Coordinates of C-alpha atoms and ligand atoms in Angstrom, one line a residue:
M1 CA -39.8 38.8 -58.6
A2 CA -37.2 36.2 -59.1
I3 CA -34.7 38.7 -56.9
L4 CA -37.1 39.4 -54.4
S5 CA -38.0 35.4 -53.9
S6 CA -34.3 34.5 -53.9
T7 CA -33.3 37.3 -51.2
I8 CA -36.5 35.8 -48.9
L9 CA -35.4 32.8 -49.6
S10 CA -31.8 33.1 -48.7
G11 CA -33.1 35.2 -45.7
L12 CA -34.9 32.1 -44.4
S13 CA -31.8 30.0 -45.3
I14 CA -29.8 32.1 -43.2
L15 CA -32.5 31.9 -40.3
A16 CA -32.9 28.3 -40.3
V17 CA -28.9 28.2 -40.4
G18 CA -29.2 30.4 -37.5
L19 CA -31.9 28.2 -35.7
L20 CA -29.6 24.7 -36.2
M21 CA -26.7 26.6 -34.8
Q22 CA -28.5 27.1 -31.7
S23 CA -30.0 23.8 -31.2
W24 CA -26.4 22.5 -31.9
L25 CA -24.5 24.6 -29.9
R26 CA -27.1 23.6 -26.8
H27 CA -26.1 20.1 -27.7
Q28 CA -22.7 21.1 -27.5
P29 CA -20.1 21.0 -23.8
Q30 CA -19.8 24.3 -23.1
P31 CA -16.8 25.8 -22.7
N32 CA -17.6 28.7 -20.9
T33 CA -18.7 26.7 -17.7
I34 CA -19.4 29.6 -15.5
T35 CA -22.3 31.5 -17.8
S36 CA -24.4 28.8 -18.2
I37 CA -25.3 28.2 -14.5
S38 CA -28.2 30.3 -12.7
P39 CA -27.4 32.2 -9.5
A40 CA -30.1 29.5 -7.9
Q41 CA -27.9 27.0 -9.0
K42 CA -24.7 28.3 -7.8
T43 CA -26.2 28.9 -4.7
Q44 CA -26.5 25.3 -3.8
L45 CA -23.1 24.4 -5.1
H46 CA -21.6 26.4 -3.1
E47 CA -23.7 25.1 0.1
I48 CA -22.4 21.4 -1.2
A49 CA -18.7 22.5 -1.1
A50 CA -18.9 24.4 2.1
L51 CA -20.5 21.8 3.8
M52 CA -17.9 19.2 2.4
L53 CA -15.4 22.0 4.0
E54 CA -16.9 21.6 6.9
I55 CA -16.6 18.0 7.5
Y56 CA -13.2 17.6 6.1
Q57 CA -12.0 20.5 8.6
T58 CA -13.9 18.3 11.5
L59 CA -12.2 15.4 10.6
A60 CA -8.8 18.0 10.6
E61 CA -9.9 19.2 14.4
M62 CA -10.4 15.5 15.4
R63 CA -6.7 15.2 14.4
Y64 CA -7.2 12.5 11.8
L65 CA -6.6 14.7 8.4
N66 CA -3.6 17.1 8.3
P67 CA -4.8 20.0 7.7
E68 CA -2.1 21.3 5.3
S69 CA -3.2 18.2 3.1
I70 CA -6.9 19.8 2.5
H71 CA -6.5 21.8 -0.5
Q72 CA -9.8 24.3 -0.5
G73 CA -11.4 25.8 -3.6
P74 CA -11.5 27.3 -6.2
H75 CA -9.2 25.3 -8.0
N76 CA -8.2 26.5 -11.8
L77 CA -9.3 23.6 -13.8
S78 CA -9.1 25.0 -17.3
S79 CA -6.3 22.4 -18.1
L80 CA -9.1 19.3 -17.2
H81 CA -11.6 20.8 -19.4
P82 CA -11.4 18.4 -22.5
L83 CA -11.5 15.5 -20.4
Y84 CA -14.8 16.7 -18.1
T85 CA -16.2 17.4 -21.7
A86 CA -14.8 13.9 -22.8
Q87 CA -16.8 12.6 -19.8
N88 CA -19.8 14.8 -20.9
I89 CA -20.2 15.9 -17.6
D90 CA -22.1 18.8 -17.1
P91 CA -21.2 22.6 -16.7
E92 CA -22.6 22.9 -12.8
I93 CA -20.8 19.8 -12.3
V94 CA -17.7 21.0 -13.4
Y95 CA -18.3 24.1 -11.4
L96 CA -18.5 22.0 -8.5
Y97 CA -15.5 20.4 -9.3
S98 CA -13.6 23.6 -9.2
I99 CA -15.0 24.6 -6.0
L100 CA -15.0 21.4 -3.7
P101 CA -12.3 21.0 -1.4
Y102 CA -10.1 18.2 -1.7
Y103 CA -7.9 15.9 0.5
I104 CA -4.7 14.4 -0.6
G105 CA -3.1 12.0 2.1
S106 CA 0.8 13.5 1.8
P107 CA 3.2 10.9 0.3
P108 CA 4.1 8.1 0.5
L109 CA 0.7 7.8 2.0
D110 CA -0.7 9.3 -0.9
G111 CA -3.2 6.4 -1.5
E112 CA -6.7 6.0 -0.2
T113 CA -7.4 7.6 3.2
D114 CA -10.9 6.3 4.8
F115 CA -13.8 9.2 4.8
F116 CA -17.4 8.1 5.1
H117 CA -18.3 4.3 5.5
G118 CA -15.7 2.4 3.9
G119 CA -15.2 4.8 0.7
T120 CA -12.5 7.3 0.3
F121 CA -12.0 10.7 -0.7
A122 CA -12.5 11.7 -4.3
D123 CA -10.2 14.3 -6.1
F124 CA -11.9 15.5 -9.6
R125 CA -8.7 17.2 -10.5
E126 CA -7.2 13.8 -11.1
E127 CA -8.2 12.1 -14.3
E128 CA -8.6 8.8 -12.7
D129 CA -11.6 10.2 -10.2
I130 CA -12.8 12.2 -13.2
E131 CA -13.0 8.6 -15.3
Q132 CA -14.5 7.1 -12.2
S133 CA -16.9 9.7 -11.4
R134 CA -19.1 8.1 -13.9
D135 CA -19.2 4.8 -12.6
P136 CA -18.2 5.2 -9.0
F137 CA -19.6 1.7 -8.1
Y138 CA -17.4 -0.4 -10.7
A139 CA -20.6 -1.9 -12.8
G140 CA -18.9 -1.6 -15.9
P141 CA -21.9 -0.2 -17.7
D142 CA -22.5 -0.8 -21.3
G143 CA -23.6 1.9 -23.9
V144 CA -25.1 5.1 -23.6
D145 CA -29.0 4.2 -22.9
F146 CA -29.8 5.0 -19.6
D147 CA -32.8 2.3 -20.0
A148 CA -31.0 -0.6 -21.1
G149 CA -30.6 -3.7 -18.6
N150 CA -26.7 -2.7 -18.1
G151 CA -26.9 1.1 -19.0
P152 CA -24.9 4.0 -17.6
Y153 CA -26.5 5.2 -14.6
M154 CA -24.5 8.5 -13.5
Q155 CA -26.5 11.3 -15.6
S156 CA -24.4 14.4 -16.4
W157 CA -25.7 16.5 -13.6
M158 CA -24.5 13.8 -11.1
T159 CA -21.4 13.3 -9.0
P160 CA -20.1 11.1 -6.5
L161 CA -18.3 13.0 -3.7
S162 CA -16.8 10.3 -2.5
R163 CA -14.9 7.3 -4.0
L164 CA -15.7 3.6 -3.5
G165 CA -13.4 1.9 -1.0
N166 CA -13.4 -1.9 -0.7
H167 CA -17.1 -2.6 -1.1
G168 CA -18.4 0.3 1.2
S169 CA -20.8 2.9 0.5
V170 CA -20.6 6.2 -2.1
I171 CA -22.4 9.5 -1.4
L172 CA -23.9 10.5 -4.5
Y173 CA -24.9 14.3 -5.6
D174 CA -27.8 15.2 -8.0
A175 CA -27.5 18.4 -9.1
R176 CA -30.6 19.5 -10.5
V177 CA -32.7 17.8 -7.2
H178 CA -30.0 18.6 -5.0
Q179 CA -30.6 15.5 -3.2
I180 CA -27.8 13.0 -2.0
W181 CA -27.8 9.3 -1.9
I182 CA -25.5 7.2 0.4
I183 CA -25.8 3.9 -1.3
D184 CA -23.9 0.4 -0.3
Q185 CA -22.6 -1.1 -2.9
E186 CA -23.0 -5.0 -2.4
G187 CA -26.5 -4.5 -0.7
W188 CA -27.3 -1.7 -3.1
V189 CA -29.5 0.1 -0.4
S190 CA -28.9 3.3 1.1
T191 CA -26.9 3.1 4.1
D192 CA -27.6 6.8 5.4
P193 CA -28.5 6.4 8.8
G194 CA -30.3 9.8 8.7
L195 CA -33.6 8.1 6.5
D196 CA -35.8 6.7 8.9
E197 CA -37.1 3.1 8.6
E198 CA -40.5 4.1 7.4
E199 CA -39.2 6.0 4.8
E200 CA -37.1 3.3 3.5
D201 CA -39.6 0.5 3.4
D202 CA -41.7 2.9 1.7
D203 CA -39.1 4.0 -1.3
G204 CA -37.2 0.7 -1.1
G205 CA -38.4 -3.1 -0.7
V206 CA -42.3 -2.2 -0.6
K207 CA -42.4 -0.6 -3.9
E208 CA -40.1 -2.6 -5.6
E209 CA -42.3 -5.7 -4.7
A210 CA -45.5 -4.1 -5.9
G211 CA -44.5 -4.4 -9.6
V212 CA -42.6 -1.6 -10.4
Q213 CA -39.8 -2.6 -13.0
R214 CA -36.6 -1.4 -13.7
M215 CA -34.7 -1.9 -16.9
N216 CA -31.3 -0.7 -15.7
R217 CA -30.1 -2.6 -13.0
N218 CA -27.5 0.3 -12.0
S219 CA -30.4 2.9 -11.6
F220 CA -30.4 4.1 -8.2
E221 CA -32.5 6.9 -8.0
H222 CA -35.1 4.6 -6.7
I223 CA -33.2 4.2 -3.7
P224 CA -34.2 6.9 -0.9
S225 CA -32.2 10.1 -0.4
R226 CA -32.3 13.3 1.1
P227 CA -31.8 16.7 0.7
A228 CA -28.0 17.5 0.3
G229 CA -27.7 20.2 2.8
D230 CA -29.1 18.2 5.3
V231 CA -27.2 15.1 4.7
L232 CA -23.9 16.7 4.4
R233 CA -24.8 18.8 8.0
D234 CA -25.5 15.2 9.2
I235 CA -22.4 13.8 8.4
N236 CA -20.6 16.5 9.7
R237 CA -22.5 16.0 13.2
W238 CA -22.3 12.6 13.3
F239 CA -18.4 13.1 13.6
R240 CA -18.8 15.7 16.0
E241 CA -20.8 13.6 18.0
L242 CA -18.6 10.8 17.8
E243 CA -21.6 8.5 16.3
V244 CA -19.2 7.8 13.2
L245 CA -15.3 7.5 13.8
P246 CA -13.2 8.8 11.8
G247 CA -10.4 6.3 10.2
V248 CA -12.7 3.1 10.5
G249 CA -12.1 0.8 7.1
E250 CA -9.3 -0.6 5.2
Y251 CA -7.1 2.2 4.7
S252 CA -6.5 4.2 7.5
G253 CA -4.1 1.5 9.4
P254 CA -4.2 -0.2 12.8
E255 CA -3.4 3.3 14.7
W256 CA -6.9 4.2 13.4
D257 CA -8.8 1.0 13.2
D258 CA -7.8 -1.2 15.7
E259 CA -10.5 -3.2 17.6
E260 CA -9.0 -2.6 20.8
L261 CA -8.8 0.9 20.2
D262 CA -11.4 3.0 22.4
L263 CA -11.4 6.2 20.1
R264 CA -14.5 7.5 21.3
G265 CA -13.6 6.9 24.8
L266 CA -10.0 9.1 23.6
Y267 CA -11.8 11.8 22.4
R268 CA -13.9 12.1 25.5
E269 CA -10.9 11.6 28.0
Y270 CA -9.1 14.5 26.2
G271 CA -12.1 16.6 26.1
W272 CA -13.6 16.2 22.9
L273 CA -15.9 18.4 21.8
G274 CA -15.8 21.2 23.9
E275 CA -12.3 21.8 25.2
F276 CA -10.2 19.4 23.1
D277 CA -6.8 18.8 23.8
G278 CA -5.6 17.7 20.4
E279 CA -1.7 16.6 21.0
G280 CA -3.2 14.9 24.3
F281 CA -5.2 13.0 22.3
E282 CA -2.8 12.2 19.9
V283 CA -0.3 11.2 22.7
G284 CA -3.2 9.1 24.7
K285 CA -4.2 7.5 21.2
T286 CA -0.3 6.7 20.4
R287 CA 0.1 4.9 24.0
A288 CA -3.0 2.8 23.8
Y289 CA -2.1 1.6 20.8
C290 CA 1.1 0.7 21.4
S291 CA -0.1 -0.8 24.6
G292 CA -2.3 -2.9 22.7
Q293 CA 1.2 -4.1 20.1
A294 CA 2.9 -4.6 23.2
R295 CA 0.3 -7.1 24.4
Y296 CA 0.2 -8.6 21.2
K297 CA 4.1 -9.1 20.7
A298 CA 4.5 -10.3 24.4
E299 CA 1.7 -13.3 23.4
E300 CA 3.6 -14.2 20.3
P301 CA 5.4 -17.3 22.1
L302 CA 1.5 -18.6 22.5
R303 CA 0.6 -18.0 18.8
A304 CA 3.6 -19.7 17.7
V305 CA 2.8 -22.8 19.5
E306 CA -0.8 -22.8 18.4
A307 CA -0.1 -22.2 15.0
L308 CA 2.4 -25.1 15.0
R309 CA -0.6 -27.3 16.7
G310 CA -3.0 -26.6 13.9
W311 CA -0.4 -27.5 11.6
R312 CA 0.2 -30.6 13.1
M313 CA -3.0 -31.8 13.4
S314 CA -3.6 -31.1 9.4
F315 CA -0.3 -33.2 8.6
D316 CA -1.9 -36.0 11.3
R317 CA -4.5 -36.1 8.9
D318 CA -3.0 -35.9 5.7
I319 CA -0.6 -38.6 6.7
E320 CA -3.3 -40.9 7.5
R321 CA -5.0 -40.6 4.1
C322 CA -1.5 -41.0 2.3
R323 CA -1.2 -44.3 4.4
G324 CA -4.5 -45.5 3.2
D325 CA -3.8 -44.5 -0.7
I326 CA -0.6 -46.9 -0.4
A327 CA -2.7 -50.0 1.4
K328 CA -5.1 -49.2 -1.4
G329 CA -2.5 -50.5 -3.9
G330 CA -2.7 -49.7 -7.7
S331 CA 0.0 -50.1 -10.0
V332 CA 3.6 -49.7 -9.1
D333 CA 3.9 -45.9 -10.5
E334 CA 0.8 -44.9 -8.5
E335 CA 2.1 -46.8 -5.3
W336 CA 5.6 -44.8 -5.5
V337 CA 3.4 -41.7 -6.3
A338 CA 2.0 -42.1 -2.7
R339 CA 5.2 -43.3 -1.2
F340 CA 6.7 -40.2 -2.6
E341 CA 3.8 -37.9 -1.0
L342 CA 4.5 -39.7 2.8
W343 CA 7.8 -39.3 2.4
K344 CA 7.5 -35.8 1.6
M345 CA 4.9 -35.2 4.3
E346 CA 6.9 -37.0 7.2
R347 CA 9.8 -35.0 6.7
V348 CA 7.7 -31.9 7.2
Y349 CA 6.0 -33.2 10.0
K350 CA 9.2 -34.4 11.7
C351 CA 10.4 -30.7 11.2
I352 CA 7.0 -28.9 12.9
S353 CA 7.5 -31.1 15.7
V354 CA 11.3 -30.2 16.5
Q355 CA 10.0 -26.7 15.9
S356 CA 7.0 -27.3 18.4
E357 CA 9.1 -28.5 20.6
E358 CA 11.5 -25.7 20.7
K359 CA 8.8 -23.0 20.8
E360 CA 6.8 -25.1 23.4
A361 CA 10.0 -24.6 25.9
I362 CA 10.4 -20.8 24.9
A363 CA 6.9 -20.2 25.6
A364 CA 7.0 -21.9 28.6
G365 CA 9.7 -19.7 29.9
L366 CA 8.4 -16.7 28.6
C367 CA 4.5 -17.3 28.9
P368 CA 4.4 -19.7 32.6
G369 CA 1.1 -21.1 33.0
G370 CA -0.2 -18.9 29.6
I371 CA 0.5 -15.7 31.2
C372 CA 2.9 -13.6 29.1
I373 CA 2.3 -10.4 30.7
K374 CA 1.4 -9.4 34.3
E375 CA -1.4 -6.6 33.9
D376 CA 0.7 -4.0 36.3
E377 CA 3.7 -4.6 34.1
L378 CA 2.3 -3.9 31.2
V379 CA 3.0 0.2 31.0
V380 CA 6.8 -1.1 31.0
W381 CA 6.1 -3.3 27.8
E382 CA 4.0 -0.6 26.3
A383 CA 7.6 2.3 27.0
E384 CA 9.9 -0.6 25.2
V385 CA 7.4 -0.5 22.0
L386 CA 7.3 2.9 22.2
R387 CA 11.2 3.4 22.7
Q388 CA 11.5 1.6 19.6
E389 CA 8.7 3.5 17.4
A390 CA 10.0 6.7 18.6
R391 CA 13.2 6.0 17.1
S392 CA 11.8 4.6 14.0
K393 CA 9.4 7.4 13.3
R394 CA 12.7 10.1 14.1
D395 CA 14.8 8.2 12.0
S396 CA 11.8 8.6 8.7
I397 CA 12.0 12.2 9.2
S398 CA 15.3 12.7 7.4
R399 CA 14.5 10.1 4.9
Y400 CA 11.4 12.1 4.1
R401 CA 13.7 15.6 4.0
E402 CA 15.8 14.1 1.6
W403 CA 12.8 13.1 -0.9
A404 CA 11.5 16.6 -0.4
E405 CA 15.1 18.4 -1.1
D406 CA 15.3 16.0 -4.4
S407 CA 14.8 18.5 -7.2
E408 CA 13.3 15.5 -9.3
Q409 CA 11.0 13.8 -6.8
G410 CA 10.8 16.0 -4.4
G411 CA 7.9 19.3 -4.3
R412 CA 5.2 20.6 -1.7
G413 CA 3.6 17.0 -1.3
W414 CA 7.2 16.0 0.3
E415 CA 7.3 19.2 2.5
I416 CA 4.0 18.7 3.8
A417 CA 5.2 15.0 4.4
T418 CA 7.9 16.0 6.1
R419 CA 6.6 18.0 8.6
A420 CA 3.6 15.3 9.5
A421 CA 6.4 13.0 10.1
E422 CA 8.1 15.6 12.3
K423 CA 4.8 16.2 14.4
E424 CA 4.5 12.5 14.4
A425 CA 7.8 12.1 15.8
D426 CA 7.3 14.3 18.3
I427 CA 3.8 12.7 19.5
Y428 CA 5.8 9.3 19.7
R429 CA 8.4 10.6 21.7
K430 CA 6.0 12.4 24.4
A431 CA 4.6 9.3 24.3
Y432 CA 7.3 7.5 25.2
E433 CA 8.3 9.8 27.7
A434 CA 5.1 9.7 29.4
A435 CA 5.0 5.8 29.1
S436 CA 8.6 5.6 30.7
A437 CA 7.7 7.8 33.7
D438 CA 4.7 5.9 34.5
A439 CA 6.8 2.8 34.3
E440 CA 9.0 4.4 36.8
R441 CA 6.5 5.4 39.2
M442 CA 4.3 2.2 38.9
C443 CA 7.0 -0.3 38.5
P444 CA 9.6 0.9 40.4
G445 CA 13.2 -0.7 40.1
K446 CA 11.7 -2.7 36.8
N447 CA 12.8 -2.7 33.3
F448 CA 12.1 -4.2 30.4
E449 CA 14.4 -7.4 31.0
S450 CA 13.3 -8.1 34.1
V451 CA 9.7 -8.1 33.4
S452 CA 10.4 -10.2 30.2
G453 CA 13.0 -12.2 30.4
R454 CA 14.2 -10.7 27.1
Q455 CA 16.3 -7.8 26.2
A456 CA 14.6 -6.1 23.8
L457 CA 11.8 -6.3 21.4
D458 CA 14.0 -4.8 18.7
E459 CA 13.7 -6.4 15.3
E460 CA 15.9 -8.9 14.6
E461 CA 19.5 -7.9 14.2
M462 CA 21.3 -8.4 11.0
E463 CA 23.6 -10.6 12.8
T464 CA 20.4 -13.2 14.0
S465 CA 19.4 -12.8 10.3
I466 CA 22.4 -14.2 8.8
R467 CA 22.7 -16.6 11.0
K468 CA 19.1 -17.9 10.4
L469 CA 19.6 -17.6 6.5
K470 CA 22.7 -19.9 6.7
D471 CA 21.0 -22.5 8.6
K472 CA 18.3 -22.2 6.0
I473 CA 20.5 -23.1 3.2
L474 CA 22.4 -25.8 4.8
N475 CA 19.1 -27.3 5.3
L476 CA 17.8 -27.0 1.7
D477 CA 21.4 -28.4 0.8
R478 CA 20.7 -31.4 2.9
E479 CA 17.0 -31.5 1.1
V480 CA 18.3 -31.9 -2.5
Q481 CA 20.8 -34.6 -1.2
E482 CA 18.2 -36.8 0.5
A483 CA 15.7 -36.6 -2.0
T484 CA 18.3 -37.7 -4.4
E485 CA 19.0 -40.3 -2.2
W486 CA 15.7 -41.2 -1.7
A487 CA 15.0 -41.0 -5.8
G488 CA 17.8 -44.1 -6.0
Q489 CA 15.6 -47.0 -5.0
L490 CA 12.8 -45.8 -7.5
P491 CA 12.2 -48.8 -9.7
D492 CA 11.9 -47.8 -13.6
E493 CA 8.0 -48.1 -14.0
A494 CA 7.9 -45.1 -11.5
V495 CA 8.0 -42.9 -14.4
Q496 CA 5.3 -40.2 -12.6
A497 CA 6.8 -40.6 -9.1
R498 CA 10.4 -39.8 -10.8
A499 CA 9.3 -36.7 -12.4
M500 CA 7.8 -35.4 -9.3
V501 CA 10.7 -36.2 -7.3
E502 CA 12.9 -34.3 -10.1
Q503 CA 10.3 -31.3 -9.9
E504 CA 10.8 -30.8 -6.1
I505 CA 14.6 -30.9 -6.4
H506 CA 14.4 -28.7 -8.6
G507 CA 12.5 -26.4 -6.6
F508 CA 14.7 -26.9 -3.6
R509 CA 17.8 -25.9 -6.2
S510 CA 16.1 -22.8 -7.5
R511 CA 15.3 -21.9 -3.7
L512 CA 18.7 -22.3 -2.7
E513 CA 19.7 -20.2 -5.3
F514 CA 17.7 -17.6 -4.3
E515 CA 18.6 -17.6 -0.5
R516 CA 21.9 -17.7 -1.6
G517 CA 21.4 -14.3 -3.5
V518 CA 19.9 -13.1 -0.3
L519 CA 22.5 -14.0 1.9
T520 CA 25.5 -12.7 -0.5
R521 CA 23.3 -8.8 -0.5
M522 CA 22.7 -9.5 3.2
S523 CA 26.5 -9.7 4.1
G524 CA 27.7 -7.0 1.8
H525 CA 25.5 -4.7 3.7
V526 CA 27.1 -6.1 6.9
V527 CA 30.4 -5.4 5.6
Q528 CA 29.5 -1.8 4.3
Ligands
NAG1 C1 -5.7 28.9 -15.1 O1 -4.9 27.8 -15.7 C2 -4.7 28.4 -17.3 C3 -3.7 27.4 -17.5 O2 -4.3 25.7 -17.4 C4 -4.3 29.9 -17.6 O3 -3.6 30.0 -18.9 C5 -5.1 30.6 -16.6 O4 -4.6 32.2 -17.2 C6 -5.2 30.1 -15.6 N1 -6.4 30.9 -15.1 C7 -6.2 32.0 -14.2 C8 -7.5 32.3 -13.5 O5 -5.5 31.6 -13.1

């Protein structure tokens, strides 16, 4: 009996341990991610990956993304599983990460690239992106309680599909409900243009006022969302229909995000969406951008005058205030402090006045009557800007190639970058040739010098820079001397004022030392 019962007991305990094991296993991260996902869910995850890829391919077709830099799934993420486990990411999301496409801007531009509504591309093969996926809004949540005031808000079955840019929106996906939110970090509202306003009112503002209390201020599930497939198909359609333009944001540079640049018009001009002439578009966009740059550069003399005028006015006010301080009286020390401030300001003022006169004379010569550029000659300017840009793009190729061939630094990224640089240089060459041909046709007999009164828009020659730097050093030397002389008149009581002058002289001396160093390096460069 005793034997029997002990057998039964041990049988029971084995059973209990078995049950415990099962429940323990259920709560452990599953190392084998594939088996625990149902076929229905897999279908949904593949829909997400396929639609994301469609969007990326649209952006490549629009000549915004380099198709070579789109990394399609599946990816072997075995080596990252410890990271996913550490972040408590569910198997279905890990599976999604293994099939999503990733865009990595090629070096040296491998930082952020604008994607959608101010957000950037995410790459869940990167440690940083994996970690940020649990706090995509940089809210800095505490603890593990999703009901806490500043609790976590990304459940293990959720993931962002984009990264937060500089206060833009993030695309969030919930794999359990297969819904997508597009949420603006600052407004904490949906920026999904596909939600009609009624929906937004219903789920957003109104309900909240009706007394629904949310403990966790980071939670976003009350914000309206839509079926994931619909949202991603819409994003693709908005790009295709030019309702949303690629590259609008902080990271794509002025060649995509210049207010003056009519991207929509350019796409249509080159046949988007039907028979799109992608190369023609790129050449046209480059020309439009450089034409804007030409105008901006032509107007530089006016901006210089304007900036100095603004400076002078603010100094006028400061000098007035300083004179008032001296008149008010006070201790000997205070008076000398005010006198020193005045002395300093008057020197700067004099310097600005001299420069103002110089700049005004230059502007009068280059921009008579405030007009820097004659509209019918703009194309000549454009060609000059393109000449320089085309040369610098061409020169950059060899640098890329060196990097690509460098056995330590190089690699696939730099090879792609080299090819991208070659393509870009080719576009710039074509743009330059087209602009030159137009300039000859529209302004026969004219060249850049004859229309602009300048030889070239080239960057400053090294010799000019050196001459300017030498002048600067002479000036600084003089500042030191004059400040030392000025300090000579200070009475013994002017303790604070003396300290200030000494501080000032010290500042001049360290700048002198710095500029002399620059000069030595520059001169060395010239000699080589
Ligand atoms: C995935 O990568 C790991 C190493 O990280 C390797 O051991 C494994 O064989 C790879 N799997 C496949 C299917 O290539």
